[in-house]
């Protein structure tokens, strides 16, 4: 899921300076799980804005904020509340925020959150980054552990000289990705394969932005 | 004789380091070049070491050439993508720089521009392959170039890495990628280094053992605690302690000289790499004590 963090309220208020009334839009998927854009956060935001003397014309938690068409349909009943508002404040990820931008081209839309990474939830509201969406997965070669993401340098052929007692150069709290990969491949009895394969310089073209894909056409291929 | 010829002729090679300064005042650095000229076989020119921004290693390598010191150009993958790296390599080549040391490079978070975007488009193994390609007249995309490079390329290794096995895997990959020589992280335990050399001797590569002179007990403890892949044994710390504060540095230099002498006499390594870290003026004396001058 997409991991988000609430923006500092002072920063948000600075961005909203000059506007008086707001429509608040959340998302029931990632942002709800992150505690940044579900019903409770919308209620909290409404209270906080009202305490600043602002008006909230309405609130809604979209089912899936990054789904543009679905969100459009869901927002129809809120047409009046939205038209009354000076602007829309979105409590989801950057993708959800831009769904609103696409749907309301005559209204300012502001993000209430910072979008951080694609994360795995390892415990309640604890998230780890494990995939950087590089466009060409190499987990097949690295025992299922992604060095592009788990190694701060994204090294593809083994540890750097900074690994200290199995921990990463960048932080003693993180285990070196390459020590993890090595141990796992050893356990899987695939060490020979790991040691004998030099992974070539990565083709970054598939991660060229912005990316678009038409899945139904991919299917035909 | 060039650095490459010295290694290939089985002479014991000695390299040291020239650290480019931050800023355009190069007086002190030129003084260090003067000190080392005619004594060492080549000088590593560090590439924004510890991710601290300084004069670029290519410019300083060229200065080395002008001042009669053969440079080993250090190149890290932290600050340039494959286009930048290859282009800089071609530039280095036409400036007469022959030796290149391919490294991954310390992360930007260690340096003085912590908000910089780290590049790491490729890494040390792939950079070695790229150098090999340029030597063969082709760039990383396979395009044929007008004129090839003629680099003598090396890499680094940490013989006391913990755990060691993944480090050895990378060492092997670097050899396969075309590394001709290796300079090691500082070593303090010759017995353990011999173990590493048993592995390295399986390959047709030259190994220069790295040395950092111990200045004090405090420094030894600091290295043990903070620097990856360095382990100063208790006996050496005791030896420096016993010498007393006044003679600590002198004893540290003696230890380094003694180790170098042993490596040479027992033909354990093909040479040594002395990292002075601010004590460039002591390098000739260490060499003298080791019987190299
Ligand atoms: S290699 Fe890593 S970043 Fe790329 S798709 Fe696979 S998990 Fe994601
Ligand atoms: S210590 Fe390991 S995880 Fe950290 S940067 Fe080096 S190779 Fe990557």
Short mmCIF file of C-alpha atoms and ligand atoms in Angstrom, two decimals:
data_model
loop_
_atom_site.label_atom_id
_atom_site.label_comp_id
_atom_site.label_asym_id
_atom_site.label_seq_id
_atom_site.Cartn_x
_atom_site.Cartn_y
_atom_site.Cartn_z
CA UNK A 1 0.00 0.00 0.00
CA UNK A 2 0.97 3.65 -0.30
CA UNK A 3 2.33 4.98 2.96
CA UNK A 4 1.41 8.51 3.89
CA UNK A 5 2.15 10.86 6.76
CA UNK A 6 0.16 13.86 7.90
CA UNK A 7 1.69 17.16 6.94
CA UNK A 8 2.59 19.44 9.77
CA UNK A 9 -0.64 21.34 10.57
CA UNK A 10 1.16 24.69 10.55
CA UNK A 11 2.48 24.00 7.05
CA UNK A 12 -0.99 22.98 5.89
CA UNK A 13 -2.56 26.15 7.34
CA UNK A 14 0.09 28.19 5.57
CA UNK A 15 -0.90 26.55 2.26
CA UNK A 16 -4.61 27.14 2.97
CA UNK A 17 -4.13 30.76 3.91
CA UNK A 18 -6.54 32.88 1.94
CA UNK A 19 -9.26 30.20 1.72
CA UNK A 20 -12.24 30.08 4.03
CA UNK A 21 -14.26 26.98 3.25
CA UNK A 22 -13.19 23.44 2.53
CA UNK A 23 -14.42 20.08 1.38
CA UNK A 24 -12.44 17.22 2.92
CA UNK A 25 -11.79 14.04 0.95
CA UNK A 26 -10.31 10.87 2.48
CA UNK A 27 -9.73 7.33 1.24
CA UNK A 28 -10.83 4.03 2.73
CA UNK A 29 -7.80 2.07 1.56
CA UNK A 30 -4.16 2.89 2.32
CA UNK A 31 -4.77 6.26 3.95
CA UNK A 32 -7.26 4.72 6.34
CA UNK A 33 -4.80 1.96 7.28
CA UNK A 34 -2.07 4.56 7.76
CA UNK A 35 -4.32 6.62 9.98
CA UNK A 36 -4.04 9.62 7.71
CA UNK A 37 -7.28 9.72 5.74
CA UNK A 38 -10.07 7.65 7.28
CA UNK A 39 -13.27 8.80 9.04
CA UNK A 40 -11.53 9.66 12.35
CA UNK A 41 -8.86 11.76 10.60
CA UNK A 42 -11.47 13.62 8.59
CA UNK A 43 -13.44 14.39 11.74
CA UNK A 44 -10.27 15.53 13.45
CA UNK A 45 -9.32 17.75 10.53
CA UNK A 46 -12.79 19.26 10.44
CA UNK A 47 -12.52 20.14 14.12
CA UNK A 48 -9.05 21.59 13.71
CA UNK A 49 -10.07 23.75 10.73
CA UNK A 50 -13.16 24.98 12.52
CA UNK A 51 -11.02 25.87 15.51
CA UNK A 52 -9.04 28.08 13.12
CA UNK A 53 -12.27 29.84 12.16
CA UNK A 54 -12.68 28.01 8.85
CA UNK A 55 -15.79 26.38 7.45
CA UNK A 56 -16.04 22.76 6.38
CA UNK A 57 -18.82 22.33 3.79
CA UNK A 58 -18.67 18.54 3.76
CA UNK A 59 -16.50 15.45 4.15
CA UNK A 60 -16.30 12.13 2.33
CA UNK A 61 -14.13 9.03 2.48
CA UNK A 62 -13.76 7.67 -1.07
CA UNK A 63 -13.66 3.92 -1.41
CA UNK A 64 -10.48 3.98 -3.49
CA UNK A 65 -9.25 7.50 -4.02
CA UNK A 66 -6.84 6.63 -6.81
CA UNK A 67 -9.69 5.15 -8.84
CA UNK A 68 -10.74 8.24 -10.76
CA UNK A 69 -14.03 7.06 -12.27
CA UNK A 70 -15.25 5.32 -9.12
CA UNK A 71 -14.48 8.40 -7.07
CA UNK A 72 -16.29 10.61 -9.56
CA UNK A 73 -19.46 8.55 -9.20
CA UNK A 74 -19.18 8.45 -5.42
CA UNK A 75 -18.77 12.21 -5.18
CA UNK A 76 -21.90 13.04 -7.21
CA UNK A 77 -24.18 13.35 -4.15
CA UNK A 78 -21.67 15.81 -2.65
CA UNK A 79 -21.87 18.20 -5.57
CA UNK A 80 -23.40 21.07 -3.57
CA UNK A 81 -21.01 20.80 -0.65
CA UNK A 82 -18.08 20.78 -3.06
CA UNK A 83 -19.31 23.75 -5.06
CA UNK A 84 -19.79 25.72 -1.85
CA UNK A 85 -16.19 25.11 -0.79
CA UNK A 86 -13.32 27.42 -1.78
CA UNK A 87 -11.13 24.40 -2.20
CA UNK A 88 -10.74 20.66 -1.60
CA UNK A 89 -8.32 19.25 0.94
CA UNK A 90 -7.39 15.63 0.27
CA UNK A 91 -6.36 13.33 3.09
CA UNK A 92 -4.89 10.47 1.04
CA UNK A 93 -1.81 9.94 -1.09
CA UNK A 94 -0.57 12.09 -3.95
CA UNK A 95 -2.44 9.87 -6.39
CA UNK A 96 -5.76 10.35 -4.59
CA UNK A 97 -5.12 14.07 -4.44
CA UNK A 98 -4.63 14.16 -8.19
CA UNK A 99 -7.87 12.24 -8.80
CA UNK A 100 -9.60 15.24 -7.23
CA UNK A 101 -7.49 17.58 -9.35
CA UNK A 102 -8.67 15.76 -12.46
CA UNK A 103 -12.32 15.78 -11.38
CA UNK A 104 -12.48 19.44 -10.33
CA UNK A 105 -10.47 21.48 -12.75
CA UNK A 106 -11.97 24.76 -11.52
CA UNK A 107 -11.16 24.29 -7.85
CA UNK A 108 -7.87 24.37 -5.96
CA UNK A 109 -6.97 21.02 -4.43
CA UNK A 110 -4.49 20.72 -1.56
CA UNK A 111 -2.74 17.68 -0.10
CA UNK A 112 -3.03 17.21 3.66
CA UNK A 113 -0.50 14.37 3.62
CA UNK A 114 3.01 13.63 2.42
CA UNK A 115 3.25 10.43 0.36
CA UNK A 116 6.25 8.35 1.34
CA UNK A 117 6.58 4.91 -0.21
CA UNK A 118 5.04 1.64 -1.25
CA UNK A 119 5.07 -0.29 1.99
CA UNK A 120 4.34 -3.57 3.65
CA UNK A 121 2.42 -3.39 6.91
CA UNK A 122 4.45 -5.52 9.29
CA UNK A 123 2.44 -4.72 12.40
CA UNK A 124 -0.45 -2.41 13.13
CA UNK A 125 0.51 0.92 11.55
CA UNK A 126 4.12 -0.15 11.15
CA UNK A 127 5.33 0.00 7.58
CA UNK A 128 8.47 -1.13 5.75
CA UNK A 129 9.57 -0.18 2.27
CA UNK A 130 10.35 -3.32 0.28
CA UNK A 131 9.73 -2.49 -3.37
CA UNK A 132 10.67 0.62 -5.33
CA UNK A 133 8.55 -0.23 -8.39
CA UNK A 134 11.66 -0.36 -10.57
CA UNK A 135 9.78 -1.74 -13.54
CA UNK A 136 11.77 -4.96 -14.00
CA UNK A 137 11.72 -7.22 -10.98
CA UNK A 138 14.93 -9.06 -10.09
CA UNK A 139 13.70 -10.80 -6.95
CA UNK A 140 14.20 -14.08 -8.83
CA UNK A 141 17.95 -13.52 -8.62
CA UNK A 142 18.21 -12.23 -5.08
CA UNK A 143 16.35 -14.77 -3.02
CA UNK A 144 13.22 -12.67 -2.91
CA UNK A 145 14.83 -9.75 -1.07
CA UNK A 146 14.99 -6.52 -3.05
CA UNK A 147 18.44 -4.93 -2.96
CA UNK A 148 17.25 -1.94 -4.96
CA UNK A 149 15.07 -1.03 -2.02
CA UNK A 150 16.60 -2.66 1.05
CA UNK A 151 20.16 -1.52 0.29
CA UNK A 152 20.45 2.29 0.50
CA UNK A 153 22.88 2.18 -2.43
CA UNK A 154 20.78 -0.26 -4.43
CA UNK A 155 23.79 -2.51 -5.00
CA UNK A 156 23.19 -5.51 -7.21
CA UNK A 157 26.22 -7.74 -6.72
CA UNK A 158 27.06 -7.95 -3.04
CA UNK A 159 27.73 -5.84 0.03
CA UNK A 160 29.75 -2.64 0.08
CA UNK A 161 32.70 -2.19 2.40
CA UNK A 162 30.51 -0.32 4.85
CA UNK A 163 28.75 -3.37 6.24
CA UNK A 164 29.67 -3.62 9.93
CA UNK A 165 28.96 -6.79 11.87
CA UNK A 166 26.15 -7.55 9.45
CA UNK A 167 24.52 -4.15 9.82
CA UNK A 168 24.21 -1.43 7.19
CA UNK A 169 26.63 1.45 6.83
CA UNK A 170 23.73 3.90 6.85
CA UNK A 171 22.17 2.79 10.09
CA UNK A 172 23.13 0.27 12.75
CA UNK A 173 19.41 -0.48 13.10
CA UNK A 174 19.11 -2.02 9.63
CA UNK A 175 20.63 -5.32 8.69
CA UNK A 176 22.74 -5.18 5.52
CA UNK A 177 20.50 -6.21 2.64
CA UNK A 178 23.30 -8.22 1.07
CA UNK A 179 24.00 -10.15 4.26
CA UNK A 180 20.29 -11.01 4.33
CA UNK A 181 20.30 -12.05 0.68
CA UNK A 182 23.43 -14.13 1.17
CA UNK A 183 22.04 -15.88 4.25
CA UNK A 184 18.73 -16.62 2.58
CA UNK A 185 20.31 -18.00 -0.58
CA UNK A 186 22.57 -20.12 1.57
CA UNK A 187 19.59 -21.48 3.45
CA UNK A 188 17.83 -22.22 0.15
CA UNK A 189 20.98 -23.96 -1.09
CA UNK A 190 21.22 -21.48 -3.95
CA UNK A 191 24.58 -19.91 -3.06
CA UNK A 192 26.34 -21.16 -6.17
CA UNK A 193 23.78 -19.43 -8.33
CA UNK A 194 24.12 -16.19 -6.33
CA UNK A 195 27.91 -16.16 -6.46
CA UNK A 196 28.16 -17.06 -10.11
CA UNK A 197 25.68 -14.54 -11.45
CA UNK A 198 26.87 -11.02 -12.03
CA UNK A 199 23.80 -8.87 -12.34
CA UNK A 200 24.28 -6.45 -15.22
CA UNK A 201 23.83 -2.70 -14.98
CA UNK A 202 20.13 -2.18 -14.53
CA UNK A 203 17.98 -0.96 -17.38
CA UNK A 204 16.20 1.99 -15.80
CA UNK A 205 14.12 2.69 -18.91
CA UNK A 206 11.10 0.77 -17.53
CA UNK A 207 11.05 3.17 -14.58
CA UNK A 208 11.03 6.23 -16.79
CA UNK A 209 8.34 8.62 -15.57
CA UNK A 210 5.48 9.12 -16.08
CA UNK A 211 4.42 5.54 -16.69
CA UNK A 212 1.15 4.52 -18.28
CA UNK A 213 -0.13 1.06 -19.01
CA UNK A 214 -3.31 -0.15 -20.66
CA UNK A 215 -3.80 -3.49 -18.96
CA UNK A 216 -6.54 -4.73 -21.27
CA UNK A 217 -4.17 -4.31 -24.21
CA UNK A 218 -1.38 -6.05 -22.33
CA UNK A 219 -3.74 -9.00 -21.97
CA UNK A 220 -4.15 -9.33 -25.72
CA UNK A 221 -0.36 -9.53 -26.23
CA UNK B 1 58.59 2.07 -14.29
CA UNK B 2 54.81 2.40 -14.26
CA UNK B 3 52.70 1.11 -11.40
CA UNK B 4 51.37 -1.62 -13.66
CA UNK B 5 54.86 -2.70 -14.72
CA UNK B 6 56.05 -2.75 -11.12
CA UNK B 7 53.21 -5.06 -10.10
CA UNK B 8 53.69 -7.25 -13.15
CA UNK B 9 57.44 -7.46 -12.63
CA UNK B 10 56.76 -8.84 -9.13
CA UNK B 11 58.44 -5.89 -7.42
CA UNK B 12 56.89 -4.92 -4.10
CA UNK B 13 54.68 -1.92 -4.83
CA UNK B 14 54.00 0.97 -2.48
CA UNK B 15 51.07 3.34 -2.87
CA UNK B 16 49.83 6.16 -0.67
CA UNK B 17 47.04 8.69 -0.82
CA UNK B 18 46.59 12.26 -1.95
CA UNK B 19 43.41 13.78 -0.59
CA UNK B 20 42.09 16.69 -2.67
CA UNK B 21 41.18 19.65 -0.46
CA UNK B 22 37.89 21.50 -0.18
CA UNK B 23 38.58 24.78 -1.90
CA UNK B 24 41.09 26.01 -4.40
CA UNK B 25 44.06 26.41 -2.07
CA UNK B 26 46.25 23.46 -3.09
CA UNK B 27 49.55 24.51 -1.49
CA UNK B 28 49.51 21.82 1.16
CA UNK B 29 48.47 19.14 -1.30
CA UNK B 30 51.28 20.07 -3.69
CA UNK B 31 53.67 19.86 -0.74
CA UNK B 32 52.44 16.31 -0.06
CA UNK B 33 52.99 15.40 -3.72
CA UNK B 34 56.52 16.76 -3.45
CA UNK B 35 57.12 14.65 -0.33
CA UNK B 36 55.93 11.43 -1.93
CA UNK B 37 57.39 11.91 -5.38
CA UNK B 38 60.15 9.45 -6.22
CA UNK B 39 59.39 7.39 -3.10
CA UNK B 40 56.07 5.70 -3.72
CA UNK B 41 55.05 3.97 -6.94
CA UNK B 42 51.64 5.58 -7.28
CA UNK B 43 49.26 7.77 -5.32
CA UNK B 44 45.55 7.14 -4.94
CA UNK B 45 43.59 10.30 -5.52
CA UNK B 46 40.42 10.07 -3.48
CA UNK B 47 37.02 10.87 -4.98
CA UNK B 48 35.05 13.13 -2.65
CA UNK B 49 36.06 10.83 0.18
CA UNK B 50 33.45 10.15 2.87
CA UNK B 51 30.99 11.95 0.57
CA UNK B 52 32.56 15.28 1.54
CA UNK B 53 32.67 17.61 -1.48
CA UNK B 54 36.20 18.52 -2.60
CA UNK B 55 38.24 19.09 -5.79
CA UNK B 56 37.47 16.34 -8.28
CA UNK B 57 39.84 13.40 -8.46
CA UNK B 58 40.50 13.76 -12.20
CA UNK B 59 41.86 17.31 -11.87
CA UNK B 60 44.08 16.29 -8.96
CA UNK B 61 45.25 13.16 -10.80
CA UNK B 62 46.33 15.42 -13.64
CA UNK B 63 48.20 17.62 -11.14
CA UNK B 64 49.92 14.47 -9.86
CA UNK B 65 51.11 13.69 -13.38
CA UNK B 66 52.43 17.22 -13.77
CA UNK B 67 54.30 16.90 -10.49
CA UNK B 68 55.90 13.58 -11.30
CA UNK B 69 53.65 11.33 -9.27
CA UNK B 70 51.74 8.51 -10.95
CA UNK B 71 48.07 8.72 -9.97
CA UNK B 72 45.54 6.01 -9.26
CA UNK B 73 42.25 7.69 -10.03
CA UNK B 74 39.57 6.70 -7.53
CA UNK B 75 36.12 6.69 -9.04
CA UNK B 76 32.97 6.16 -7.05
CA UNK B 77 29.48 5.50 -8.36
CA UNK B 78 27.81 7.81 -5.87
CA UNK B 79 27.79 11.05 -7.84
CA UNK B 80 27.57 10.15 -11.54
CA UNK B 81 25.39 7.96 -13.69
CA UNK B 82 26.85 5.66 -16.33
CA UNK B 83 27.05 8.46 -18.88
CA UNK B 84 28.97 10.70 -16.50
CA UNK B 85 31.29 7.91 -15.36
CA UNK B 86 32.21 6.76 -18.84
CA UNK B 87 32.63 10.29 -20.09
CA UNK B 88 34.92 11.11 -17.15
CA UNK B 89 36.89 7.93 -17.79
CA UNK B 90 37.46 8.93 -21.41
CA UNK B 91 38.50 12.36 -20.19
CA UNK B 92 40.92 10.84 -17.68
CA UNK B 93 42.35 8.63 -20.39
CA UNK B 94 43.18 11.50 -22.75
CA UNK B 95 44.79 13.36 -19.84
CA UNK B 96 47.23 10.47 -19.50
CA UNK B 97 45.75 8.86 -16.39
CA UNK B 98 46.37 5.10 -16.54
CA UNK B 99 45.20 3.61 -13.26
CA UNK B 100 41.64 3.63 -12.02
CA UNK B 101 40.23 2.27 -8.80
CA UNK B 102 36.55 1.39 -9.10
CA UNK B 103 34.53 1.84 -5.95
CA UNK B 104 30.91 2.10 -4.89
CA UNK B 105 31.54 5.09 -2.62
CA UNK B 106 30.39 6.10 0.84
CA UNK B 107 26.74 7.07 1.05
CA UNK B 108 25.86 10.78 0.92
CA UNK B 109 24.50 10.52 4.45
CA UNK B 110 28.11 10.19 5.68
CA UNK B 111 29.17 13.46 4.12
CA UNK B 112 28.57 17.19 4.16
CA UNK B 113 25.75 17.38 1.61
CA UNK B 114 23.31 15.04 3.26
CA UNK B 115 20.37 16.18 1.16
CA UNK B 116 22.12 15.26 -2.10
CA UNK B 117 20.51 12.61 -4.27
CA UNK B 118 22.75 9.53 -4.28
CA UNK B 119 23.16 8.18 -7.81
CA UNK B 120 24.41 4.56 -7.75
CA UNK B 121 23.12 4.03 -11.29
CA UNK B 122 25.76 1.30 -11.44
CA UNK B 123 28.09 -0.11 -8.76
CA UNK B 124 31.71 -1.18 -8.44
CA UNK B 125 31.39 -4.55 -10.20
CA UNK B 126 29.54 -3.00 -13.11
CA UNK B 127 31.98 -0.07 -13.24
CA UNK B 128 34.86 -2.55 -13.54
CA UNK B 129 33.04 -4.19 -16.43
CA UNK B 130 32.52 -0.79 -18.01
CA UNK B 131 36.25 -0.03 -17.78
CA UNK B 132 37.01 -3.39 -19.33
CA UNK B 133 34.62 -2.52 -22.15
CA UNK B 134 36.17 0.91 -22.72
CA UNK B 135 39.57 -0.77 -22.86
CA UNK B 136 38.12 -2.99 -25.57
CA UNK B 137 36.83 0.03 -27.50
CA UNK B 138 33.16 -0.25 -26.59
CA UNK B 139 30.90 1.72 -24.26
CA UNK B 140 28.35 0.23 -21.89
CA UNK B 141 25.68 0.23 -24.58
CA UNK B 142 27.97 -1.71 -26.90
CA UNK B 143 28.65 1.25 -29.18
CA UNK B 144 32.00 1.17 -30.86
CA UNK B 145 34.17 4.14 -29.93
CA UNK B 146 36.77 5.98 -31.91
CA UNK B 147 39.82 5.08 -29.85
CA UNK B 148 39.84 2.80 -26.82
CA UNK B 149 41.17 3.46 -23.32
CA UNK B 150 44.10 1.63 -21.82
CA UNK B 151 43.34 1.56 -18.14
CA UNK B 152 44.89 -0.60 -15.46
CA UNK B 153 41.85 -1.10 -13.29
CA UNK B 154 41.61 -2.12 -9.66
CA UNK B 155 39.14 -2.40 -6.84
CA UNK B 156 38.97 -2.52 -3.06
CA UNK B 157 38.31 -5.37 -0.67
CA UNK B 158 37.85 -5.68 3.09
CA UNK B 159 39.73 -8.79 4.24
CA UNK B 160 38.37 -8.53 7.78
CA UNK B 161 34.76 -7.90 6.85
CA UNK B 162 32.25 -9.42 9.21
CA UNK B 163 30.61 -11.53 7.88
CA UNK B 164 33.38 -12.39 5.42
CA UNK B 165 31.63 -14.73 2.97
CA UNK B 166 29.45 -12.13 1.20
CA UNK B 167 32.54 -9.89 0.90
CA UNK B 168 34.48 -12.72 -0.72
CA UNK B 169 31.63 -13.30 -3.12
CA UNK B 170 31.93 -9.68 -4.19
CA UNK B 171 35.72 -9.98 -4.43
CA UNK B 172 35.31 -12.90 -6.82
CA UNK B 173 32.81 -10.96 -8.91
CA UNK B 174 35.21 -8.02 -9.10
CA UNK B 175 37.96 -10.32 -10.35
CA UNK B 176 35.60 -11.72 -12.95
CA UNK B 177 34.62 -8.18 -13.94
CA UNK B 178 38.22 -7.42 -14.81
CA UNK B 179 39.91 -6.06 -11.68
CA UNK B 180 43.67 -6.47 -12.05
CA UNK B 181 44.71 -5.26 -8.62
CA UNK B 182 43.16 -4.80 -5.21
CA UNK B 183 43.89 -2.41 -2.37
CA UNK B 184 42.55 -3.54 0.96
CA UNK B 185 40.92 -1.85 3.92
CA UNK B 186 43.44 -1.33 6.73
CA UNK B 187 44.69 -4.58 8.21
CA UNK B 188 46.29 -5.12 11.63
CA UNK B 189 46.34 -8.88 11.97
CA UNK B 190 48.83 -10.51 9.60
CA UNK B 191 47.69 -14.02 10.53
CA UNK B 192 44.14 -13.22 9.48
CA UNK B 193 45.35 -11.43 6.38
CA UNK B 194 47.26 -14.55 5.36
CA UNK B 195 43.97 -16.44 5.49
CA UNK B 196 42.44 -13.93 3.12
CA UNK B 197 45.44 -14.15 0.81
CA UNK B 198 44.97 -17.90 0.57
CA UNK B 199 41.66 -17.13 -1.09
CA UNK B 200 42.99 -14.23 -3.20
CA UNK B 201 45.88 -16.33 -4.52
CA UNK B 202 43.37 -18.47 -6.40
CA UNK B 203 43.13 -15.61 -8.86
CA UNK B 204 45.64 -13.84 -11.11
CA UNK B 205 45.29 -10.50 -9.32
CA UNK B 206 47.73 -8.35 -7.36
CA UNK B 207 46.92 -7.39 -3.79
CA UNK B 208 48.22 -4.36 -1.92
CA UNK B 209 47.59 -4.57 1.82
CA UNK B 210 46.16 -1.41 3.36
CA UNK B 211 47.71 0.35 6.34
CA UNK B 212 46.52 3.09 8.63
CA UNK B 213 49.07 4.09 11.27
CA UNK B 214 47.80 3.96 14.83
CA UNK B 215 48.43 7.27 16.59
CA UNK B 216 47.05 6.43 20.01
CA UNK B 217 45.09 3.93 22.06
CA UNK B 218 42.07 6.16 21.60
CA UNK B 219 42.36 5.96 17.84
CA UNK B 220 42.64 2.17 17.93
CA UNK B 221 39.51 1.93 20.05
CA UNK B 222 37.72 4.35 17.77
CA UNK B 223 38.58 2.28 14.70
CA UNK B 224 37.40 -0.91 16.36
CA UNK B 225 34.15 0.64 17.41
CA UNK B 226 33.26 2.72 14.39
CA UNK B 227 35.00 1.68 11.22
CA UNK B 228 33.57 -1.26 9.30
CA UNK B 229 36.02 -4.03 8.48
CA UNK B 230 38.81 -2.81 10.77
CA UNK B 231 39.88 -4.82 13.79
CA UNK B 232 42.91 -3.80 15.81
CA UNK B 233 43.95 -6.77 17.98
CA UNK B 234 44.31 -6.30 21.75
CA UNK B 235 48.06 -7.05 21.66
CA UNK B 236 48.70 -4.04 19.44
CA UNK B 237 46.60 -1.79 21.63
CA UNK B 238 48.58 -3.05 24.65
CA UNK B 239 51.84 -2.37 22.83
CA UNK B 240 50.89 1.25 22.19
CA UNK B 241 49.61 1.65 25.73
CA UNK B 242 52.89 0.34 27.13
CA UNK B 243 54.86 2.85 25.06
CA UNK B 244 53.13 5.75 26.79
CA UNK B 245 51.41 8.80 25.32
CA UNK B 246 54.63 10.47 24.15
CA UNK B 247 55.80 7.50 22.13
CA UNK B 248 52.40 6.27 20.93
CA UNK B 249 52.71 7.55 17.37
CA UNK B 250 56.29 6.35 17.14
CA UNK B 251 55.19 2.89 18.23
CA UNK B 252 52.29 2.97 15.77
CA UNK B 253 54.73 3.72 12.98
CA UNK B 254 56.97 0.90 14.17
CA UNK B 255 54.06 -1.53 14.10
CA UNK B 256 53.15 -0.52 10.54
CA UNK B 257 56.78 -0.78 9.42
CA UNK B 258 57.13 -4.19 11.07
CA UNK B 259 53.98 -5.49 9.36
CA UNK B 260 55.06 -4.16 5.96
CA UNK B 261 58.47 -5.77 6.38
CA UNK B 262 56.85 -9.11 7.19
CA UNK B 263 54.48 -8.95 4.21
CA UNK B 264 57.40 -8.26 1.94
CA UNK B 265 59.85 -10.75 3.37
CA UNK B 266 57.33 -13.57 3.41
CA UNK B 267 55.91 -12.54 0.00
CA UNK B 268 52.43 -12.43 1.51
CA UNK B 269 51.15 -9.51 -0.57
CA UNK B 270 52.29 -7.80 -3.77
CA UNK B 271 52.65 -4.46 -2.12
CA UNK B 272 51.19 -2.08 0.42
CA UNK B 273 48.88 0.89 0.40
CA UNK B 274 49.62 3.41 3.14
CA UNK B 275 46.67 5.62 4.05
CA UNK B 276 48.21 8.50 5.97
CA UNK B 277 44.99 10.38 6.78
CA UNK B 278 46.58 13.74 7.57
CA UNK B 279 50.06 12.34 8.23
CA UNK B 280 51.38 12.35 4.68
CA UNK B 281 54.69 13.73 5.99
CA UNK B 282 55.24 10.49 7.95
CA UNK B 283 54.95 8.18 4.94
CA UNK B 284 58.63 8.40 3.89
CA UNK B 285 59.73 7.65 7.46
CA UNK B 286 57.45 4.62 7.70
CA UNK B 287 58.88 3.39 4.41
CA UNK B 288 62.37 3.90 5.71
CA UNK B 289 61.67 1.93 8.87
CA UNK B 290 60.13 -0.83 6.77
CA UNK B 291 63.29 -0.99 4.68
CA UNK B 292 61.59 0.25 1.54
CA UNK B 293 63.75 3.34 1.02
S1 LIG C 1 13.37 -5.58 -8.07
FE1 LIG C 1 12.73 -4.59 -6.19
S2 LIG C 1 12.03 -2.57 -6.81
FE2 LIG C 1 12.11 -3.81 -8.65
S3 LIG C 1 10.03 -4.61 -8.82
FE3 LIG C 1 11.24 -6.16 -7.75
S4 LIG C 1 10.91 -5.71 -5.58
FE4 LIG C 1 10.25 -3.90 -6.71
S1 LIG C 2 25.98 -2.08 4.21
FE1 LIG C 2 24.81 -3.49 2.93
S2 LIG C 2 22.74 -2.61 2.79
FE2 LIG C 2 24.09 -1.00 3.58
S3 LIG C 2 24.74 0.15 1.77
FE3 LIG C 2 26.31 -1.43 2.09
S4 LIG C 2 25.63 -3.18 0.89
FE4 LIG C 2 23.89 -1.80 1.04
#
